[in-house]
Amino acid sequence: MTLQDDRCTTVPLASGPVPARLVERGPWNDTSRSVEERARALLDAMTLEEQVAQLGSVWFTDTAGDFAPSVDQPMDTEHDEASRDPIAEASFAGGLGQLTRVFGTEPLTVDVAAARLRELQSRVAAGNRFGLAAIAHEECLTGLAAFGATAFPTPLAWAATFDEDLIRQMAESIGADMRAIGIHQGLAPVLDVVRDYRWGRVEETLGEDPYLVGQLATAYVAGLERVGVIATLKHFAGYAASRGAKNHGPVSIGPRELADVVLPPFETALRLGGARSVMNAYTDLDGVPAGASAALLTGVLRDDWGFEGTVVADYWAIPFLATMHRVAADTTQAGILALTAGIDVELPETAGYGQGLVDAVRAGAVDGAFVERAALRHLRHKIELGLLDGREHVPEGAETIDLDGHENRRIAARIAEESVVLLRNRDVLPVTTPRRIAVIGPAADQFRSLIGCYAFPNHVLSKYPGHALGISIPTILDALREEYRDAEFVVVAGASITEAGGSDLVEAVAAARSADVVILAVGDIAGLFGDGTSGEGCDAEDLVLPGGQHELVLAVLDAGTPVVMTVLSGRPYALGAYERADAIVQSFFPGQAGASAVVGVLSGRVPPSGRLPVQIPRSPAMTGTYLQPPLGLSSRGISALDPTPLFPFGFGLTAGDVRYLGIDAPLRLEVDGAVEVDVTVENQGSTDAVEVVQLYGSDTVASVVRPVRELLGFARIEVPAGSYQTVRFFLSSDRLSFTGADGRRRVEPGAIVLAAGPSSADLPVTATVEVEGPLRLLDGPREMRTDWRVVEAGSTVTARTVRGA
């Protein structure tokens, strides 16, 4: 193509001895043109080698095996050599797609990491004819995974808040920090719906209900995207539904479970949140690896949903097609499979999308149009991010950014407080003025029991024993000493989280007997691939508390002193054996401010308001979620196994005394219509309360087996003492749709029972709505949210007639 006359300009270099080179300019530099026009012009100007270079990535680390499964991984020799001295050796001839985790691989201070990223971006831009920099990506699942960055609560804790606005605020704050230091793409959130609690990555999810997952994920995505960070949905699709809850295990679910449980959160976050990237799952779905599935990555994602962003490979997912799945003979063939299926960018470094792919195109083994398709998508992102417009690739002042600033800490503390779930209180809480407190349990003085697997201190610093954390993470013991400054403490670990047995059981019982109250802290340590009891690759055999904690709990309960049991975990554990505990508090890795939040609930400083995004099992063998058909919830005369949870989905005790007075809904709903559903609650107590009003639907007769009930909407509201609130849900018939036997989504006529209450198992008010009209098939976009607002509030309802009561 003909280039403009002003094509010769030097690339501005940030620092270091980077050789300047002439930059070719053309229509792609014309900011008056659309992103699409500019991207196509740039693509047309590129050689095949330059196009392929835009599909690859580089990760400068010698410890890649610490961040991924222990499977043979074909590495690019040049990049591996460069990783020993990235600044001195990197040339990036021809260009580069992405830079992997410059901040998130080693414990580098912000000034050092920002300077390194600045230098690398200068080298990337100088290494190609167009002065085009790389997209820099980082993990941001529990906040930015970088040294000195705020360790927010885990996604499972976000889900326990049922607070979309707060999650959006968190994402905006995280995203603002990322952009300020030159990061363009975040590998979050996780939209996998929990199907088996034993799976190690439950902590990374937003729970077991697809509607809850979709709404909170959408809030997080919207927050990141609003500040200009590309959100990456993972893991597409089916990852959490593996056989036996095994990481990377095969997935053998039916097409309706895929369509009605697994896929909706992704579609919601794409349509409502505006996510610009998706990451494939490691698993195979009915024998087809997700990374090689054109049906998923092109058929569902592109053709059905109209997605126009990029699909990025989960780390080494492309070479895994050869080494793990054995559907490719070598890395080059794996690259061809992934590219033609729909993966656009290879992470974390180039293996299948390297010279072998270039050779395959030239040999006619793969159509070059697939390379162009992927490169065009990635170039669109780069142009949207301003990487062609002469902007600083790393913003000025990046070296001085505080990644654990006041706003981050404020939001982290608030999420922690809202996420703590009070499961039981037999008049022992609040703990007010104890003289002597026995603090027992291995999680009491363990900061790793407060933060998730992807928080930097667990994810990276666990490989650097003795290294400073970079942030303050007070433990439960620290918080107790701060809360009860006049109390006397006796502290005994009593058992290990990771090892069976309990050599300190006698000492623990003695400590319990000597105290006025026992704070018993048990749970998990998060880590990677066996370096913990929760996290990626840390799948559980059953739902017994890990290590020697089960025996410890039973021994301490025998002591006779009031016991407040605090569970700090990444998954729900079976607590049915601990009926004698006077109080139970559940917290799902509440982050660096989590200890203060948990102890605040114990003392009464923090009113409890969290709700369970997953059930608490009664027995260690109970792995199924609440979203079950009739035979999944019934055992009488059928099975000796009791599927009833100890505490159901949505449950959580709160201050006050909230009662459900009634539900008001029209008698009829057209198959293509919408209705307003009013739910009235009253706080008859003397203390203000936070209530999560939950609206469920039950299909009385359907053409395929349906769940007994499913969440249709929720509203987190404040209900002052002695007052009432009426919440109005705006319910579309689309929210009643499901996949029929023919594989098509439908709304069927018939009776739907709407029920509202404080949990999936406590629904005191109901109304039956008749869905009328002919069978309706849904193709294309549909309503994926149930909006709500408070329409009436007052100080009393004694003189009020509540309709539908």
mmCIF file of N, CA and C in Angstrom, residues 200-285:
data_model
loop_
_atom_site.group_PDB
_atom_site.id
_atom_site.type_symbol
_atom_site.label_atom_id
_atom_site.label_comp_id
_atom_site.label_asym_id
_atom_site.label_seq_id
_atom_site.Cartn_x
_atom_site.Cartn_y
_atom_site.Cartn_z
ATOM 1 N N GLY A 200 -10.721 -27.066 43.783
ATOM 2 C CA GLY A 200 -9.811 -26.165 44.478
ATOM 3 C C GLY A 200 -10.062 -24.702 44.228
ATOM 4 N N ARG A 201 -10.646 -24.354 43.083
ATOM 5 C CA ARG A 201 -10.790 -22.954 42.710
ATOM 6 C C ARG A 201 -12.150 -22.367 43.074
ATOM 7 N N VAL A 202 -12.868 -23.017 43.978
ATOM 8 C CA VAL A 202 -14.148 -22.470 44.437
ATOM 9 C C VAL A 202 -13.959 -21.042 44.948
ATOM 10 N N GLU A 203 -12.859 -20.784 45.643
ATOM 11 C CA GLU A 203 -12.598 -19.451 46.193
ATOM 12 C C GLU A 203 -12.567 -18.372 45.120
ATOM 13 N N GLU A 204 -12.221 -18.725 43.888
ATOM 14 C CA GLU A 204 -12.107 -17.753 42.800
ATOM 15 C C GLU A 204 -13.450 -17.440 42.149
ATOM 16 N N THR A 205 -14.455 -18.231 42.469
ATOM 17 C CA THR A 205 -15.749 -18.090 41.809
ATOM 18 C C THR A 205 -16.654 -17.125 42.567
ATOM 19 N N LEU A 206 -17.795 -16.841 41.944
ATOM 20 C CA LEU A 206 -18.824 -16.011 42.567
ATOM 21 C C LEU A 206 -20.008 -16.847 43.025
ATOM 22 N N GLY A 207 -19.749 -18.131 43.277
ATOM 23 C CA GLY A 207 -20.769 -18.957 43.899
ATOM 24 C C GLY A 207 -21.397 -19.968 42.973
ATOM 25 N N GLU A 208 -22.549 -20.483 43.400
ATOM 26 C CA GLU A 208 -23.162 -21.632 42.751
ATOM 27 C C GLU A 208 -24.428 -21.300 41.972
ATOM 28 N N ASP A 209 -24.814 -20.042 41.936
ATOM 29 C CA ASP A 209 -26.014 -19.674 41.194
ATOM 30 C C ASP A 209 -25.628 -18.844 39.979
ATOM 31 N N PRO A 210 -26.036 -19.242 38.763
ATOM 32 C CA PRO A 210 -25.604 -18.527 37.561
ATOM 33 C C PRO A 210 -26.078 -17.091 37.500
ATOM 34 N N TYR A 211 -27.243 -16.778 38.080
ATOM 35 C CA TYR A 211 -27.707 -15.392 38.056
ATOM 36 C C TYR A 211 -26.840 -14.523 38.962
ATOM 37 N N LEU A 212 -26.554 -14.984 40.167
ATOM 38 C CA LEU A 212 -25.681 -14.239 41.072
ATOM 39 C C LEU A 212 -24.303 -14.048 40.454
ATOM 40 N N VAL A 213 -23.754 -15.123 39.890
ATOM 41 C CA VAL A 213 -22.438 -15.045 39.259
ATOM 42 C C VAL A 213 -22.454 -14.003 38.143
ATOM 43 N N GLY A 214 -23.471 -14.060 37.294
ATOM 44 C CA GLY A 214 -23.535 -13.156 36.155
ATOM 45 C C GLY A 214 -23.662 -11.703 36.554
ATOM 46 N N GLN A 215 -24.487 -11.419 37.552
ATOM 47 C CA GLN A 215 -24.699 -10.025 37.940
ATOM 48 C C GLN A 215 -23.462 -9.424 38.605
ATOM 49 N N LEU A 216 -22.834 -10.159 39.517
ATOM 50 C CA LEU A 216 -21.657 -9.618 40.190
ATOM 51 C C LEU A 216 -20.460 -9.557 39.251
ATOM 52 N N ALA A 217 -20.347 -10.538 38.354
ATOM 53 C CA ALA A 217 -19.278 -10.475 37.361
ATOM 54 C C ALA A 217 -19.476 -9.275 36.450
ATOM 55 N N THR A 218 -20.706 -9.008 36.069
ATOM 56 C CA THR A 218 -21.000 -7.848 35.234
ATOM 57 C C THR A 218 -20.598 -6.558 35.934
ATOM 58 N N ALA A 219 -20.862 -6.481 37.228
ATOM 59 C CA ALA A 219 -20.475 -5.292 37.991
ATOM 60 C C ALA A 219 -18.962 -5.113 37.974
ATOM 61 N N TYR A 220 -18.223 -6.203 38.161
ATOM 62 C CA TYR A 220 -16.763 -6.121 38.165
ATOM 63 C C TYR A 220 -16.246 -5.741 36.777
ATOM 64 N N VAL A 221 -16.787 -6.372 35.748
ATOM 65 C CA VAL A 221 -16.377 -6.075 34.375
ATOM 66 C C VAL A 221 -16.650 -4.605 34.052
ATOM 67 N N ALA A 222 -17.837 -4.131 34.399
ATOM 68 C CA ALA A 222 -18.187 -2.741 34.097
ATOM 69 C C ALA A 222 -17.236 -1.773 34.777
ATOM 70 N N GLY A 223 -16.803 -2.107 36.002
ATOM 71 C CA GLY A 223 -15.862 -1.248 36.706
ATOM 72 C C GLY A 223 -14.514 -1.180 36.028
ATOM 73 N N LEU A 224 -13.974 -2.337 35.627
ATOM 74 C CA LEU A 224 -12.692 -2.346 34.923
ATOM 75 C C LEU A 224 -12.787 -1.617 33.588
ATOM 76 N N GLU A 225 -13.800 -1.959 32.822
ATOM 77 C CA GLU A 225 -13.920 -1.384 31.490
ATOM 78 C C GLU A 225 -14.176 0.122 31.544
ATOM 79 N N ARG A 226 -14.853 0.584 32.572
ATOM 80 C CA ARG A 226 -15.150 2.020 32.683
ATOM 81 C C ARG A 226 -13.883 2.847 32.778
ATOM 82 N N VAL A 227 -12.842 2.307 33.393
ATOM 83 C CA VAL A 227 -11.588 3.057 33.523
ATOM 84 C C VAL A 227 -10.578 2.663 32.452
ATOM 85 N N GLY A 228 -11.014 1.882 31.469
ATOM 86 C CA GLY A 228 -10.176 1.603 30.321
ATOM 87 C C GLY A 228 -9.339 0.354 30.380
ATOM 88 N N VAL A 229 -9.603 -0.541 31.329
ATOM 89 C CA VAL A 229 -8.892 -1.813 31.408
ATOM 90 C C VAL A 229 -9.733 -2.891 30.735
ATOM 91 N N ILE A 230 -9.103 -3.687 29.882
ATOM 92 C CA ILE A 230 -9.804 -4.787 29.209
ATOM 93 C C ILE A 230 -10.044 -5.907 30.212
ATOM 94 N N ALA A 231 -11.301 -6.208 30.476
ATOM 95 C CA ALA A 231 -11.656 -7.304 31.370
ATOM 96 C C ALA A 231 -11.654 -8.613 30.593
ATOM 97 N N THR A 232 -11.165 -9.675 31.232
ATOM 98 C CA THR A 232 -11.035 -10.978 30.595
ATOM 99 C C THR A 232 -11.868 -12.007 31.345
ATOM 100 N N LEU A 233 -12.903 -12.511 30.718
ATOM 101 C CA LEU A 233 -13.785 -13.487 31.349
ATOM 102 C C LEU A 233 -13.143 -14.863 31.286
ATOM 103 N N LYS A 234 -13.133 -15.549 32.415
ATOM 104 C CA LYS A 234 -12.568 -16.894 32.427
ATOM 105 C C LYS A 234 -13.362 -17.775 33.376
ATOM 106 N N HIS A 235 -13.420 -19.081 33.054
ATOM 107 C CA HIS A 235 -12.694 -19.804 32.011
ATOM 108 C C HIS A 235 -13.750 -20.410 31.096
ATOM 109 N N PHE A 236 -13.707 -20.101 29.824
ATOM 110 C CA PHE A 236 -14.769 -20.414 28.883
ATOM 111 C C PHE A 236 -14.482 -21.758 28.199
ATOM 112 N N ALA A 237 -15.267 -22.777 28.509
ATOM 113 C CA ALA A 237 -16.410 -22.844 29.403
ATOM 114 C C ALA A 237 -16.476 -24.259 29.975
ATOM 115 N N GLY A 238 -17.065 -24.353 31.191
ATOM 116 C CA GLY A 238 -17.282 -25.643 31.829
ATOM 117 C C GLY A 238 -16.212 -26.080 32.805
ATOM 118 N N TYR A 239 -15.222 -25.245 33.020
ATOM 119 C CA TYR A 239 -14.050 -25.618 33.819
ATOM 120 C C TYR A 239 -14.414 -26.177 35.198
ATOM 121 N N ALA A 240 -15.390 -25.550 35.866
ATOM 122 C CA ALA A 240 -15.719 -25.945 37.237
ATOM 123 C C ALA A 240 -16.575 -27.205 37.319
ATOM 124 N N ALA A 241 -16.992 -27.729 36.180
ATOM 125 C CA ALA A 241 -17.877 -28.901 36.175
ATOM 126 C C ALA A 241 -17.116 -30.189 35.900
ATOM 127 N N SER A 242 -15.835 -30.220 36.225
ATOM 128 C CA SER A 242 -15.010 -31.392 35.931
ATOM 129 C C SER A 242 -15.426 -32.596 36.761
ATOM 130 N N ARG A 243 -15.176 -33.775 36.234
ATOM 131 C CA ARG A 243 -15.490 -35.012 36.957
ATOM 132 C C ARG A 243 -14.676 -35.077 38.236
ATOM 133 N N GLY A 244 -15.366 -35.363 39.328
ATOM 134 C CA GLY A 244 -14.686 -35.541 40.607
ATOM 135 C C GLY A 244 -14.052 -34.279 41.152
ATOM 136 N N ALA A 245 -14.417 -33.120 40.618
ATOM 137 C CA ALA A 245 -13.874 -31.826 41.065
ATOM 138 C C ALA A 245 -12.375 -31.734 40.866
ATOM 139 N N LYS A 246 -11.848 -32.445 39.899
ATOM 140 C CA LYS A 246 -10.405 -32.466 39.657
ATOM 141 C C LYS A 246 -10.007 -31.313 38.742
ATOM 142 N N ASN A 247 -8.970 -30.574 39.138
ATOM 143 C CA ASN A 247 -8.474 -29.498 38.295
ATOM 144 C C ASN A 247 -8.056 -30.052 36.938
ATOM 145 N N HIS A 248 -8.488 -29.386 35.877
ATOM 146 C CA HIS A 248 -8.230 -29.794 34.496
ATOM 147 C C HIS A 248 -8.940 -31.092 34.125
ATOM 148 N N GLY A 249 -9.798 -31.594 34.988
ATOM 149 C CA GLY A 249 -10.478 -32.848 34.698
ATOM 150 C C GLY A 249 -11.448 -32.710 33.544
ATOM 151 N N PRO A 250 -11.763 -33.828 32.888
ATOM 152 C CA PRO A 250 -12.718 -33.785 31.780
ATOM 153 C C PRO A 250 -14.110 -33.396 32.262
ATOM 154 N N VAL A 251 -14.876 -32.778 31.363
ATOM 155 C CA VAL A 251 -16.226 -32.313 31.676
ATOM 156 C C VAL A 251 -17.213 -33.080 30.807
ATOM 157 N N SER A 252 -18.196 -33.679 31.457
ATOM 158 C CA SER A 252 -19.173 -34.496 30.725
ATOM 159 C C SER A 252 -20.583 -34.087 31.115
ATOM 160 N N ILE A 253 -20.908 -32.816 30.941
ATOM 161 C CA ILE A 253 -22.249 -32.343 31.264
ATOM 162 C C ILE A 253 -23.097 -32.328 30.007
ATOM 163 N N GLY A 254 -24.404 -32.300 30.208
ATOM 164 C CA GLY A 254 -25.318 -32.282 29.078
ATOM 165 C C GLY A 254 -25.435 -30.908 28.451
ATOM 166 N N PRO A 255 -25.984 -30.840 27.262
ATOM 167 C CA PRO A 255 -26.101 -29.550 26.566
ATOM 168 C C PRO A 255 -26.991 -28.555 27.291
ATOM 169 N N ARG A 256 -28.013 -29.028 28.034
ATOM 170 C CA ARG A 256 -28.878 -28.089 28.745
ATOM 171 C C ARG A 256 -28.195 -27.531 29.986
ATOM 172 N N GLU A 257 -27.414 -28.335 30.677
ATOM 173 C CA GLU A 257 -26.652 -27.804 31.812
ATOM 174 C C GLU A 257 -25.647 -26.771 31.330
ATOM 175 N N LEU A 258 -25.019 -27.046 30.203
ATOM 176 C CA LEU A 258 -24.097 -26.071 29.634
ATOM 177 C C LEU A 258 -24.836 -24.778 29.293
ATOM 178 N N ALA A 259 -25.983 -24.910 28.630
ATOM 179 C CA ALA A 259 -26.705 -23.728 28.150
ATOM 180 C C ALA A 259 -27.371 -22.945 29.263
ATOM 181 N N ASP A 260 -27.850 -23.624 30.304
ATOM 182 C CA ASP A 260 -28.665 -22.955 31.315
ATOM 183 C C ASP A 260 -27.916 -22.632 32.606
ATOM 184 N N VAL A 261 -26.769 -23.260 32.837
ATOM 185 C CA VAL A 261 -26.021 -23.030 34.071
ATOM 186 C C VAL A 261 -24.650 -22.431 33.790
ATOM 187 N N VAL A 262 -23.918 -23.020 32.865
ATOM 188 C CA VAL A 262 -22.520 -22.636 32.652
ATOM 189 C C VAL A 262 -22.379 -21.374 31.809
ATOM 190 N N LEU A 263 -23.128 -21.279 30.706
ATOM 191 C CA LEU A 263 -22.921 -20.187 29.756
ATOM 192 C C LEU A 263 -23.570 -18.851 30.128
ATOM 193 N N PRO A 264 -24.728 -18.814 30.794
ATOM 194 C CA PRO A 264 -25.389 -17.523 31.029
ATOM 195 C C PRO A 264 -24.535 -16.454 31.703
ATOM 196 N N PRO A 265 -23.704 -16.763 32.719
ATOM 197 C CA PRO A 265 -22.894 -15.674 33.289
ATOM 198 C C PRO A 265 -21.967 -15.020 32.274
ATOM 199 N N PHE A 266 -21.387 -15.803 31.369
ATOM 200 C CA PHE A 266 -20.517 -15.236 30.341
ATOM 201 C C PHE A 266 -21.301 -14.313 29.413
ATOM 202 N N GLU A 267 -22.452 -14.786 28.968
ATOM 203 C CA GLU A 267 -23.257 -13.962 28.074
ATOM 204 C C GLU A 267 -23.688 -12.674 28.772
ATOM 205 N N THR A 268 -24.051 -12.768 30.032
ATOM 206 C CA THR A 268 -24.463 -11.591 30.792
ATOM 207 C C THR A 268 -23.337 -10.568 30.878
ATOM 208 N N ALA A 269 -22.145 -11.033 31.235
ATOM 209 C CA ALA A 269 -21.020 -10.113 31.403
ATOM 210 C C ALA A 269 -20.568 -9.504 30.084
ATOM 211 N N LEU A 270 -20.764 -10.224 28.995
ATOM 212 C CA LEU A 270 -20.447 -9.664 27.682
ATOM 213 C C LEU A 270 -21.484 -8.627 27.256
ATOM 214 N N ARG A 271 -22.759 -8.986 27.375
ATOM 215 C CA ARG A 271 -23.812 -8.101 26.886
ATOM 216 C C ARG A 271 -24.013 -6.895 27.803
ATOM 217 N N LEU A 272 -24.016 -7.109 29.117
ATOM 218 C CA LEU A 272 -24.323 -6.035 30.056
ATOM 219 C C LEU A 272 -23.071 -5.339 30.584
ATOM 220 N N GLY A 273 -21.976 -6.074 30.700
ATOM 221 C CA GLY A 273 -20.765 -5.492 31.259
ATOM 222 C C GLY A 273 -19.817 -4.928 30.225
ATOM 223 N N GLY A 274 -19.901 -5.424 28.998
ATOM 224 C CA GLY A 274 -19.026 -4.931 27.949
ATOM 225 C C GLY A 274 -17.622 -5.488 27.989
ATOM 226 N N ALA A 275 -17.443 -6.697 28.475
ATOM 227 C CA ALA A 275 -16.108 -7.300 28.507
ATOM 228 C C ALA A 275 -15.554 -7.416 27.096
ATOM 229 N N ARG A 276 -14.269 -7.110 26.947
ATOM 230 C CA ARG A 276 -13.641 -7.124 25.624
ATOM 231 C C ARG A 276 -12.746 -8.334 25.392
ATOM 232 N N SER A 277 -12.643 -9.228 26.355
ATOM 233 C CA SER A 277 -11.798 -10.399 26.144
ATOM 234 C C SER A 277 -12.353 -11.587 26.915
ATOM 235 N N VAL A 278 -12.034 -12.764 26.420
ATOM 236 C CA VAL A 278 -12.459 -14.032 27.023
ATOM 237 C C VAL A 278 -11.257 -14.962 27.015
ATOM 238 N N MET A 279 -11.110 -15.752 28.068
ATOM 239 C CA MET A 279 -10.034 -16.742 28.157
ATOM 240 C C MET A 279 -10.628 -18.140 28.129
ATOM 241 N N ASN A 280 -10.011 -19.018 27.343
ATOM 242 C CA ASN A 280 -10.530 -20.383 27.239
ATOM 243 C C ASN A 280 -10.268 -21.185 28.511
ATOM 244 N N ALA A 281 -11.034 -22.248 28.694
ATOM 245 C CA ALA A 281 -10.827 -23.178 29.801
ATOM 246 C C ALA A 281 -9.795 -24.229 29.414
ATOM 247 N N TYR A 282 -9.140 -24.801 30.414
ATOM 248 C CA TYR A 282 -8.164 -25.859 30.172
ATOM 249 C C TYR A 282 -8.821 -27.189 29.794
ATOM 250 N N THR A 283 -10.039 -27.395 30.233
ATOM 251 C CA THR A 283 -10.653 -28.722 30.175
ATOM 252 C C THR A 283 -11.148 -29.094 28.787
ATOM 253 N N ASP A 284 -11.501 -30.368 28.646
ATOM 254 C CA ASP A 284 -12.240 -30.778 27.462
ATOM 255 C C ASP A 284 -13.704 -30.930 27.846
ATOM 256 N N LEU A 285 -14.570 -30.623 26.911
ATOM 257 C CA LEU A 285 -16.008 -30.716 27.099
ATOM 258 C C LEU A 285 -16.510 -31.821 26.189
#
